[in-house]
C-alpha atoms as one frame of an Amber mdcrd trajectory, in Angstrom:
protein
  25.994 -29.130 -14.919  26.328 -32.805 -14.001  25.901 -35.242 -16.882  22.726
 -37.319 -16.621  22.525 -41.031 -17.296  19.327 -42.949 -17.990  18.675 -46.540
 -16.911  15.732 -48.147 -18.746  14.123 -51.117 -17.058  10.945 -52.670 -15.701
   9.551 -55.384 -13.492  11.576 -58.624 -13.475  14.870 -56.880 -14.227  17.865
 -58.484 -12.535  18.371 -56.584  -9.250  22.157 -56.437  -9.442  22.160 -55.314
 -13.072  20.060 -52.269 -12.190  21.451 -51.353  -8.798  25.165 -51.906  -9.402
  25.427 -49.436 -12.311  23.001 -47.063 -10.562  25.218 -46.879  -7.474  28.547
 -47.038  -9.329  27.633 -44.196 -11.683  26.315 -42.049  -8.826  29.548 -42.729
  -6.944  31.383 -41.421  -9.989  29.355 -38.180  -9.821  26.719 -38.736 -12.517
  23.037 -37.887 -12.064  21.256 -41.216 -12.683  17.547 -41.656 -13.431  15.536
 -44.861 -13.747  12.803 -44.967 -16.405  10.170 -47.674 -16.819   6.845 -48.095
 -18.612   5.185 -46.203 -15.726   6.260 -44.288 -12.629   5.801 -46.943  -9.977
   7.605 -49.166  -7.529   9.434 -51.705  -9.703   9.878 -55.309  -8.603  13.256
 -56.744  -9.521  14.422 -60.375  -9.412  17.577 -62.283  -8.493  18.956 -64.749
 -11.008  21.336 -67.322  -9.642  22.825 -70.659 -10.577  22.087 -73.761  -8.527
  23.325 -77.324  -8.872  20.947 -79.543 -10.819  19.333 -76.718 -12.839  19.993
 -76.453 -16.568  19.595 -72.674 -16.440  19.456 -69.895 -13.872  16.808 -69.766
 -11.164  14.721 -66.714 -10.355  13.788 -65.370  -6.947  12.161 -62.120  -5.797
  14.653 -59.265  -5.549  14.627 -55.653  -4.456  12.008 -53.057  -5.229  12.951
 -49.640  -6.577  10.999 -46.584  -7.694  10.995 -45.516 -11.324  11.826 -41.809
 -11.564  10.152 -41.443 -14.955   7.775 -43.176 -17.316   9.216 -43.815 -20.780
   6.742 -41.271 -22.212   8.263 -38.577 -19.945  11.872 -39.107 -21.061  13.573
 -36.421 -23.120  16.527 -38.434 -24.423  18.357 -35.271 -25.470  18.828 -34.447
 -21.781  20.867 -37.624 -21.153  24.513 -38.240 -21.967  24.367 -42.037 -21.786
  22.077 -45.040 -21.439  22.265 -48.224 -19.329  20.219 -51.294 -20.284  20.057
 -53.973 -17.564  19.004 -57.542 -18.200  16.745 -59.992 -16.471  13.377 -60.826
 -17.997  12.317 -57.181 -18.412  13.871 -56.744 -21.890  11.686 -59.575 -23.247
   8.543 -57.453 -22.935  10.054 -53.959 -22.919  11.277 -54.358 -26.501   7.629
 -54.070 -27.587   7.171 -50.628 -25.993   7.052 -47.935 -28.713   8.104 -45.142
 -26.315  11.171 -47.095 -25.253  12.081 -47.885 -28.849  12.081 -44.124 -29.593
  14.415 -43.542 -26.629  16.790 -46.317 -27.680  16.887 -45.166 -31.293  17.723
 -41.603 -30.269  20.775 -42.774 -28.284  22.065 -44.857 -31.196  21.343 -42.126
 -33.765  23.369 -39.659 -31.659  26.160 -42.217 -30.990  25.851 -41.664 -27.239
  27.405 -44.189 -24.832  25.241 -47.249 -24.192  25.973 -49.989 -21.647  24.001
 -53.208 -22.023  24.192 -56.458 -20.092  22.698 -59.940 -20.047  19.308 -59.871
 -21.857  19.512 -56.079 -22.347  20.741 -56.473 -25.946  17.268 -57.746 -26.852
  16.261 -54.077 -26.612  19.049 -52.769 -28.821  18.352 -55.548 -31.324  14.710
 -54.387 -31.479  15.825 -51.008 -32.884  18.455 -52.513 -35.205  21.237 -51.099
 -33.033  23.480 -54.164 -33.242  23.905 -54.679 -36.982  27.594 -54.781 -37.873
  28.725 -54.445 -34.262  30.634 -56.688 -31.873  28.759 -57.582 -28.677  28.448
 -59.981 -25.843  25.295 -60.924 -23.945  23.971 -63.732 -21.806  25.399 -66.765
 -23.679  21.959 -68.216 -24.488  21.357 -65.090 -26.611  24.166 -65.836 -29.059
  21.711 -66.836 -31.859  19.614 -63.708 -31.176  22.691 -61.505 -31.433  23.715
 -63.157 -34.696  20.166 -62.773 -36.068  20.388 -59.074 -35.188  23.508 -58.802
 -37.359  26.050 -58.663 -34.543  29.292 -60.587 -34.121  28.853 -62.331 -30.767
  31.847 -62.838 -28.466  31.616 -64.928 -25.284  33.779 -62.739 -23.054  33.180
 -60.622 -19.959  33.054 -57.299 -21.821  33.047 -56.086 -25.413  33.576 -52.452
 -26.375  32.493 -51.436 -29.868  32.780 -47.671 -30.169  30.316 -46.211 -27.663
  28.542 -49.556 -27.067  29.764 -51.539 -24.044  28.247 -54.966 -23.407  28.657
 -57.731 -20.840  27.252 -61.208 -20.274  25.737 -61.010 -16.779  26.218 -59.683
 -13.252  29.412 -61.675 -12.542  31.048 -59.405 -15.177  30.038 -56.116 -13.502
  33.535 -54.921 -12.652  34.819 -55.242 -16.215  31.547 -53.828 -17.620  31.560
 -50.650 -15.549  35.335 -50.197 -15.820  35.077 -50.111 -19.631  31.846 -48.082
 -19.666  33.415 -45.461 -17.418  36.335 -45.131 -19.867  33.818 -44.361 -22.638
  31.865 -41.980 -20.380  34.946 -40.067 -19.274  35.832 -39.490 -22.935  32.328
 -38.670 -24.228  30.471 -37.303 -21.174  32.826 -36.396 -18.334  31.449 -35.391
 -14.965  31.601 -31.605 -14.777
């Protein structure tokens, strides 16, 4: 049976941070499902950097269907979790169904890949305390408040938790996550 991987996201997620791991993990042979607050067509965004802006800009991105609503997810059926960034984690961290999903992955020490603003979700379930992580650099104080040791580098691996700063770090992020997956949840 092929190992299943869950991506948790919602509207305003960064397009590349959802679709790159989705396609890369499928290419590797994993069965990948996208879960969101509801089964619907999700609307992603594109974050980019432009001269003269103090922070990233946001533009409309791709749309993508959610395979499952959070309430439909049986976390025990999934070998690993991917948490994309964008603005979605800001509001998703308040979803009680998602918090149950996240907690179950951390309680079982299953592989988790998080990127950009995704660590806001793991912080919401106290999944970062005592760990080393990276995230979008503006989140350094949030990571420290969550009890994590923040490192401004393209990827940080702490046991089964693999984190990256943002989409420019995708190659390093997925390379390290796949090492963890191959050890903990190989494709059968």
